[in-house]
Amino acid sequence: MSAHLEFADKNAVYAKTFDKGELPVPPSKKLLIVTCMDARIEDSCYKSLGLELGEAHIVRNAGGSARDAFRSILISQRLLGTREIAVFHHTNCGMQSFTAPQLRNLVKSDAQSKPSNEKEEIEKTVDDMEFYEFSDLEGSVREDVKFLKGNLLVLNQTKITGWVYDTTTGKVRQVV
Amino acid sequence: MSAHLEFADKNAVYAKTFDKGELPVPPSKKLLIVTCMDARIEDSCYKSLGLELGEAHIVRNAGGSARDAFRSILISQRLLGTREIAVFHHTNCGMQSFTAPQLRNLVKSDAQSKPSNEKEEIEKTVDDMEFYEFSDLEGSVREDVKFLKGNLLVLNQTKITGWVYDTTTGKVRQVV
C-alpha cells in the first residue's frame, strides 16, 4: 500500500489538536540546522535538542551536507535573519556505504535497457553530479564547517558549529 | 546567547529515555518526503502524518524544492530502496516573498564594502545560482511533481504525490 493513502486520516487526528496559530516566519533563535534525511533521525532538531516550533530552520539532505544546503542557507540568512548554523552528521550513515564512481556505475547499469538517447542523458547527468559521500564521519563534519567558514557568501558574524548524532543512543557530541 | 550552547544539556535529557536501539538504515515504508526548512513545520513528517521513526527519509530545504532535493532522491532510491515521493509545500512560505533578481541585488549590495576580488566572486556565485522561488503555491507543487515524473533518473515505478501543508491549522491537502 502507498504510504500517502494514510496521510489524510492521520493528519485529521493531528490537526484536531493543533494549537500553534500563526507564528512569525523568521526563526526566533536565528538558528539553522543542517542534518541528514536519515529515517532514524526523529525530530532530532526538536525533542533531541530541546527546540520549540518556530525557533529554527531545519535543512535535511542525504548526509547533512552543508554544500548541498547552501541555497537554503543563503535564503535563510539574507531573507529570514538566521545568524547561527549547526551541522549534524550521524553514526552509521548511508553516505559512508558507497563511492561516487560506484553509484554512477549502478545508475548506468540500471539504464542499459533504455533507448540510447535516454541512456546518454542519464549518463551525462550522473557523471556531472556531486554526491558528497564520505568515509570519515568526524572529518566530514569538520570539512562542512570549514566550507561554511571559508564561504564568502556566508555572513561574517555567523556562529558555526559541527556535531555528530548517535542513532543508537540519541546522543549528540560537538566535534567543532 | 548562541542556541548551540544549550544543545548538550537538552540532549542529555532526551538521550536518557531514548529507547529506539538500532533500526535498519532503509526506510521501512520505502517513502521519501520533501518539505520546507520552515521553522513552523514541526515534525510535519512524524506527528502530522502519523509516521514512525525509521519509516521515511525526510528532505528539507528552502521551499521544499524537488529540484534541490534531487541528489538526495537519487541516493535514497538507488541505495536505500525508497519507491514513493511526497512533496509538501506550505502556506505563507518565505519563497513567495522574493524574486531571484531581488535576492541577487541584495547579496551584491551587502558585498559593496568587500575587496574587489571577493566582490567579483560573490557576484559570479550569486548570478549562477538558482533559487527556486515561487509565487503560486499550488502551481509550485504541481511543477515539482511534474519535474519528478519527467525525470529520467527517477525510477519508473515511483509513486509521486504533491501536497500543501497549512502552517496555521496543521492540515494537509493533496494537490496532485
Short mmCIF file of C-alpha atoms in Angstrom, two decimals:
data_model
loop_
_atom_site.label_atom_id
_atom_site.label_comp_id
_atom_site.label_asym_id
_atom_site.label_seq_id
_atom_site.Cartn_x
_atom_site.Cartn_y
_atom_site.Cartn_z
CA MET A 1 0.00 0.00 0.00
CA SER A 2 1.19 3.53 -0.75
CA ALA A 3 2.14 5.40 2.41
CA HIS A 4 0.43 8.58 1.20
CA LEU A 5 -3.01 6.95 1.36
CA GLU A 6 -2.86 7.26 5.14
CA PHE A 7 -1.73 10.90 5.26
CA ALA A 8 -5.22 12.46 5.23
CA ASP A 9 -6.64 10.32 8.06
CA LYS A 10 -3.55 10.58 10.25
CA ASN A 11 -3.35 14.32 9.65
CA ALA A 12 -7.02 14.84 10.59
CA VAL A 13 -6.22 13.50 14.07
CA TYR A 14 -3.15 15.75 14.34
CA ALA A 15 -4.91 18.90 13.08
CA LYS A 16 -7.76 18.45 15.59
CA THR A 17 -5.46 19.43 18.47
CA PHE A 18 -3.14 21.75 16.51
CA ASP A 19 -2.96 24.98 18.52
CA LYS A 20 0.16 26.78 17.30
CA GLY A 21 -1.69 29.51 15.42
CA GLU A 22 0.26 31.90 13.21
CA LEU A 23 3.93 32.13 14.26
CA PRO A 24 6.35 34.64 12.66
CA VAL A 25 8.20 33.39 9.57
CA PRO A 26 11.79 34.22 10.73
CA PRO A 27 13.14 31.59 13.19
CA SER A 28 13.13 33.15 16.69
CA LYS A 29 16.52 31.65 17.69
CA LYS A 30 18.11 32.88 14.42
CA LEU A 31 19.33 29.30 14.06
CA LEU A 32 19.63 27.00 11.05
CA ILE A 33 20.32 23.29 11.46
CA VAL A 34 21.68 21.07 8.69
CA THR A 35 21.14 17.36 9.23
CA CYS A 36 20.63 14.10 7.32
CA MET A 37 17.42 12.85 5.67
CA ASP A 38 18.00 9.56 7.56
CA ALA A 39 14.76 7.86 8.68
CA ARG A 40 16.18 7.18 12.14
CA ILE A 41 16.62 10.85 13.00
CA GLU A 42 13.35 11.65 14.72
CA ASP A 43 12.60 15.30 15.20
CA SER A 44 16.31 15.49 16.05
CA CYS A 45 16.06 19.20 16.00
CA TYR A 46 13.09 19.44 18.30
CA LYS A 47 12.93 16.85 21.05
CA SER A 48 16.60 15.85 20.97
CA LEU A 49 17.90 19.42 21.12
CA GLY A 50 15.08 20.92 23.16
CA LEU A 51 13.98 23.27 20.40
CA GLU A 52 10.44 24.59 20.05
CA LEU A 53 8.31 25.22 16.99
CA GLY A 54 9.27 28.46 15.26
CA GLU A 55 12.82 28.60 16.62
CA ALA A 56 15.00 27.15 13.82
CA HIS A 57 15.20 26.38 10.13
CA ILE A 58 15.85 22.68 9.57
CA VAL A 59 17.58 21.66 6.34
CA ARG A 60 17.83 17.92 5.68
CA ASN A 61 19.50 16.10 2.80
CA ALA A 62 21.50 12.94 2.12
CA GLY A 63 24.36 13.12 4.63
CA GLY A 64 23.51 16.51 6.09
CA SER A 65 25.77 18.18 3.52
CA ALA A 66 26.40 21.90 4.06
CA ARG A 67 27.40 22.27 0.40
CA ASP A 68 24.10 20.81 -0.75
CA ALA A 69 22.30 23.06 1.77
CA PHE A 70 23.99 26.23 0.52
CA ARG A 71 20.98 27.67 -1.39
CA SER A 72 18.80 27.23 1.70
CA ILE A 73 21.45 28.76 3.96
CA LEU A 74 21.77 31.84 1.75
CA ILE A 75 17.99 32.39 1.70
CA SER A 76 17.75 31.76 5.45
CA GLN A 77 20.48 34.28 6.27
CA ARG A 78 19.64 37.04 3.82
CA LEU A 79 15.85 36.97 3.91
CA LEU A 80 14.95 35.41 7.26
CA GLY A 81 17.68 36.63 9.58
CA THR A 82 19.42 33.46 10.83
CA ARG A 83 22.94 34.03 12.19
CA GLU A 84 23.92 30.61 13.54
CA ILE A 85 24.47 27.28 11.73
CA ALA A 86 24.81 23.87 13.40
CA VAL A 87 25.81 20.97 11.14
CA PHE A 88 24.85 17.45 12.31
CA HIS A 89 26.12 14.25 10.68
CA HIS A 90 25.34 10.89 12.27
CA THR A 91 26.67 7.40 13.02
CA ASN A 92 26.04 4.55 10.56
CA CYS A 93 25.16 6.97 7.75
CA GLY A 94 24.27 5.68 4.27
CA MET A 95 26.76 8.20 2.85
CA GLN A 96 29.61 6.07 4.21
CA SER A 97 28.44 3.00 2.27
CA PHE A 98 29.35 3.95 -1.31
CA THR A 99 31.66 5.96 -3.53
CA ALA A 100 30.52 8.31 -6.32
CA PRO A 101 32.01 6.07 -9.08
CA GLN A 102 30.12 3.04 -7.65
CA LEU A 103 26.83 4.95 -7.62
CA ARG A 104 27.40 6.30 -11.14
CA ASN A 105 28.05 2.75 -12.37
CA LEU A 106 24.92 1.47 -10.65
CA VAL A 107 22.74 4.12 -12.29
CA LYS A 108 24.32 3.49 -15.70
CA SER A 109 23.86 -0.25 -15.38
CA ASP A 110 20.16 0.22 -14.44
CA ALA A 111 19.77 2.27 -17.65
CA GLN A 112 21.11 -0.40 -20.02
CA SER A 113 17.70 -1.32 -21.44
CA LYS A 114 16.66 2.30 -22.14
CA PRO A 115 16.65 3.89 -25.63
CA SER A 116 20.10 5.24 -26.48
CA ASN A 117 19.14 8.94 -26.30
CA GLU A 118 17.76 8.42 -22.78
CA LYS A 119 20.79 6.38 -21.79
CA GLU A 120 23.09 9.20 -22.92
CA GLU A 121 21.13 11.80 -20.97
CA ILE A 122 21.18 9.64 -17.83
CA GLU A 123 24.93 9.05 -18.15
CA LYS A 124 25.69 12.72 -18.65
CA THR A 125 23.52 13.78 -15.71
CA VAL A 126 25.01 11.27 -13.30
CA ASP A 127 28.59 11.99 -14.45
CA ASP A 128 28.05 15.70 -13.78
CA MET A 129 26.55 15.18 -10.31
CA GLU A 130 28.34 15.58 -6.99
CA PHE A 131 27.20 13.13 -4.29
CA TYR A 132 29.10 14.42 -1.24
CA GLU A 133 29.66 10.91 0.12
CA PHE A 134 32.23 10.48 2.89
CA SER A 135 34.19 7.79 4.71
CA ASP A 136 35.37 9.70 7.79
CA LEU A 137 32.37 10.82 9.89
CA GLU A 138 34.07 13.43 12.08
CA GLY A 139 36.21 14.54 9.16
CA SER A 140 33.09 15.18 7.10
CA VAL A 141 31.67 17.40 9.85
CA ARG A 142 34.94 19.36 10.07
CA GLU A 143 35.06 19.75 6.31
CA ASP A 144 31.49 21.09 6.14
CA VAL A 145 32.21 23.61 8.90
CA LYS A 146 35.40 24.66 7.09
CA PHE A 147 33.42 25.05 3.84
CA LEU A 148 30.93 27.35 5.56
CA LYS A 149 33.58 29.38 7.41
CA GLY A 150 35.51 29.92 4.17
CA ASN A 151 32.48 30.77 2.06
CA LEU A 152 32.30 34.43 1.07
CA LEU A 153 28.50 34.26 0.84
CA VAL A 154 28.02 33.10 4.42
CA LEU A 155 27.72 36.20 6.61
CA ASN A 156 30.87 37.08 8.62
CA GLN A 157 29.25 37.11 12.03
CA THR A 158 27.74 33.60 11.69
CA LYS A 159 28.36 31.19 14.58
CA ILE A 160 29.13 27.80 13.03
CA THR A 161 29.39 24.51 14.95
CA GLY A 162 29.64 20.84 13.88
CA TRP A 163 28.17 17.79 15.66
CA VAL A 164 27.73 14.03 15.49
CA TYR A 165 24.35 12.44 16.36
CA ASP A 166 24.42 8.80 17.52
CA THR A 167 21.42 6.99 16.04
CA THR A 168 21.61 4.14 18.59
CA THR A 169 21.78 6.28 21.76
CA GLY A 170 20.14 9.54 20.69
CA LYS A 171 23.21 11.42 21.99
CA VAL A 172 24.85 14.39 20.29
CA ARG A 173 28.53 15.29 20.56
CA GLN A 174 30.19 18.52 19.43
CA VAL A 175 33.08 17.99 17.01
CA VAL A 176 33.98 21.57 16.18
CA MET B 1 23.29 33.70 23.56
CA SER B 2 24.15 31.09 20.92
CA ALA B 3 21.46 28.43 20.61
CA HIS B 4 24.07 25.66 20.39
CA LEU B 5 25.22 26.27 23.98
CA GLU B 6 22.02 24.57 25.16
CA PHE B 7 22.22 21.53 22.85
CA ALA B 8 24.30 19.34 25.20
CA ASP B 9 22.09 19.86 28.28
CA LYS B 10 18.81 19.48 26.39
CA ASN B 11 20.10 16.43 24.57
CA ALA B 12 21.21 14.75 27.83
CA VAL B 13 17.58 14.80 28.99
CA TYR B 14 16.38 13.37 25.64
CA ALA B 15 19.03 10.66 25.45
CA LYS B 16 18.20 9.42 28.98
CA THR B 17 14.89 7.97 27.76
CA PHE B 18 15.96 7.19 24.16
CA ASP B 19 14.97 3.56 23.55
CA LYS B 20 14.89 3.15 19.76
CA GLY B 21 18.01 0.99 19.57
CA GLU B 22 19.48 0.17 16.18
CA LEU B 23 16.88 0.43 13.39
CA PRO B 24 17.63 -0.64 9.79
CA VAL B 25 19.04 2.10 7.52
CA PRO B 26 16.50 1.73 4.63
CA PRO B 27 13.17 3.46 5.42
CA SER B 28 10.59 0.73 6.14
CA LYS B 29 7.75 2.48 4.24
CA LYS B 30 10.04 2.99 1.21
CA LEU B 31 8.92 6.63 1.42
CA LEU B 32 10.77 9.89 0.89
CA ILE B 33 9.22 13.22 1.88
CA VAL B 34 10.38 16.59 0.54
CA THR B 35 9.30 19.57 2.62
CA CYS B 36 10.40 23.08 3.56
CA MET B 37 13.05 24.10 6.12
CA ASP B 38 10.41 26.45 7.60
CA ALA B 39 10.66 26.78 11.39
CA ARG B 40 6.88 26.40 11.78
CA ILE B 41 6.80 22.88 10.34
CA GLU B 42 7.14 20.76 13.45
CA ASP B 43 7.99 17.15 12.85
CA SER B 44 5.49 17.54 9.98
CA CYS B 45 6.53 14.17 8.77
CA TYR B 46 6.03 12.37 12.03
CA LYS B 47 3.19 13.61 14.18
CA SER B 48 1.25 15.39 11.44
CA LEU B 49 1.33 12.43 9.05
CA GLY B 50 1.33 9.65 11.63
CA LEU B 51 4.75 8.35 10.61
CA GLU B 52 7.04 6.47 12.96
CA LEU B 53 10.80 6.56 13.35
CA GLY B 54 12.57 4.55 10.65
CA GLU B 55 9.72 4.76 8.12
CA ALA B 56 10.70 7.62 5.78
CA HIS B 57 13.53 9.77 4.51
CA ILE B 58 12.83 13.45 5.16
CA VAL B 59 14.47 16.00 2.87
CA ARG B 60 14.02 19.65 3.84
CA ASN B 61 15.23 22.77 2.04
CA ALA B 62 14.09 26.32 1.30
CA GLY B 63 10.63 25.88 -0.23
CA GLY B 64 10.60 22.06 -0.25
CA SER B 65 12.07 22.09 -3.76
CA ALA B 66 12.18 18.71 -5.51
CA ARG B 67 14.86 20.00 -7.89
CA ASP B 68 17.10 20.98 -4.98
CA ALA B 69 16.36 17.59 -3.38
CA PHE B 70 17.33 15.64 -6.48
CA ARG B 71 20.73 14.37 -5.23
CA SER B 72 19.10 13.08 -2.04
CA ILE B 73 16.25 11.46 -4.01
CA LEU B 74 18.68 9.62 -6.28
CA ILE B 75 20.69 8.28 -3.33
CA SER B 76 17.50 7.35 -1.47
CA GLN B 77 16.07 5.41 -4.42
CA ARG B 78 19.18 3.68 -5.71
CA LEU B 79 20.92 2.83 -2.44
CA LEU B 80 18.19 2.75 0.19
CA GLY B 81 15.19 1.39 -1.70
CA THR B 82 12.57 4.15 -1.49
CA ARG B 83 9.85 3.96 -4.15
CA GLU B 84 7.43 6.72 -3.17
CA ILE B 85 7.91 10.51 -3.04
CA ALA B 86 5.55 13.00 -1.38
CA VAL B 87 6.28 16.70 -1.97
CA PHE B 88 4.93 19.17 0.61
CA HIS B 89 4.96 22.95 0.16
CA HIS B 90 3.19 25.17 2.70
CA THR B 91 1.12 28.31 3.19
CA ASN B 92 2.82 31.64 3.89
CA CYS B 93 6.18 30.36 2.64
CA GLY B 94 9.25 32.62 2.57
CA MET B 95 9.82 31.51 -1.04
CA GLN B 96 6.80 33.56 -2.09
CA SER B 97 8.28 36.77 -0.67
CA PHE B 98 11.08 37.49 -3.15
CA THR B 99 12.31 37.09 -6.72
CA ALA B 100 15.76 35.81 -7.72
CA PRO B 101 16.84 39.21 -9.14
CA GLN B 102 15.85 40.91 -5.87
CA LEU B 103 17.86 38.43 -3.81
CA ARG B 104 20.87 38.71 -6.14
CA ASN B 105 20.77 42.50 -5.79
CA LEU B 106 20.53 42.25 -2.01
CA VAL B 107 23.60 39.99 -1.82
CA LYS B 108 25.55 42.24 -4.20
CA SER B 109 24.63 45.35 -2.27
CA ASP B 110 25.73 43.70 1.03
CA ALA B 111 29.10 42.99 -0.64
CA GLN B 112 29.83 46.61 -1.64
CA SER B 113 32.47 47.18 1.04
CA LYS B 114 34.43 43.98 0.26
CA PRO B 115 37.74 43.89 -1.66
CA SER B 116 37.10 43.81 -5.41
CA ASN B 117 38.28 40.21 -5.95
CA GLU B 118 35.86 38.99 -3.25
CA LYS B 119 33.08 41.17 -4.66
CA GLU B 120 33.57 39.62 -8.08
CA GLU B 121 33.47 36.09 -6.69
CA ILE B 122 30.31 36.83 -4.72
CA GLU B 123 28.62 38.36 -7.77
CA LYS B 124 29.53 35.45 -10.00
CA THR B 125 28.34 32.86 -7.48
CA VAL B 126 25.00 34.53 -6.87
CA ASP B 127 24.41 35.17 -10.58
CA ASP B 128 24.96 31.46 -11.29
CA MET B 129 22.63 30.25 -8.52
CA GLU B 130 19.06 29.04 -8.92
CA PHE B 131 16.78 29.93 -6.00
CA TYR B 132 13.58 28.05 -6.94
CA GLU B 133 11.35 30.81 -5.53
CA PHE B 134 7.66 30.74 -6.50
CA SER B 135 4.55 32.91 -6.43
CA ASP B 136 1.82 30.30 -7.00
CA LEU B 137 1.77 27.80 -4.11
CA GLU B 138 -0.29 25.01 -5.71
CA GLY B 139 1.40 25.63 -9.06
CA SER B 140 4.80 25.12 -7.43
CA VAL B 141 3.69 21.75 -6.04
CA ARG B 142 2.37 20.68 -9.46
CA GLU B 143 5.59 21.80 -11.13
CA ASP B 144 7.75 19.83 -8.70
CA VAL B 145 5.68 16.68 -9.23
CA LYS B 146 5.92 17.19 -12.99
CA PHE B 147 9.69 17.62 -12.71
CA LEU B 148 9.99 14.31 -10.84
CA LYS B 149 7.62 12.43 -13.15
CA GLY B 150 9.53 13.64 -16.21
CA ASN B 151 12.98 12.97 -14.78
CA LEU B 152 14.76 10.04 -16.40
CA LEU B 153 16.76 9.37 -13.23
CA VAL B 154 13.70 8.94 -11.02
CA LEU B 155 12.71 5.26 -11.14
CA ASN B 156 9.70 4.45 -13.35
CA GLN B 157 7.62 2.73 -10.71
CA THR B 158 7.83 5.64 -8.22
CA LYS B 159 4.52 6.84 -6.73
CA ILE B 160 4.67 10.65 -6.65
CA THR B 161 2.16 12.93 -4.90
CA GLY B 162 2.08 16.67 -4.11
CA TRP B 163 0.58 18.37 -1.04
CA VAL B 164 0.05 21.67 0.71
CA TYR B 165 0.58 21.98 4.48
CA ASP B 166 -1.27 24.82 6.25
CA THR B 167 1.01 26.31 8.92
CA THR B 168 -1.90 27.92 10.80
CA THR B 169 -4.16 24.85 11.07
CA GLY B 170 -1.69 21.94 10.80
CA LYS B 171 -3.84 20.49 8.00
CA VAL B 172 -2.51 18.87 4.81
CA ARG B 173 -4.30 18.82 1.47
CA GLN B 174 -3.40 16.75 -1.59
CA VAL B 175 -2.88 18.82 -4.75
CA VAL B 176 -1.77 16.14 -7.18
#
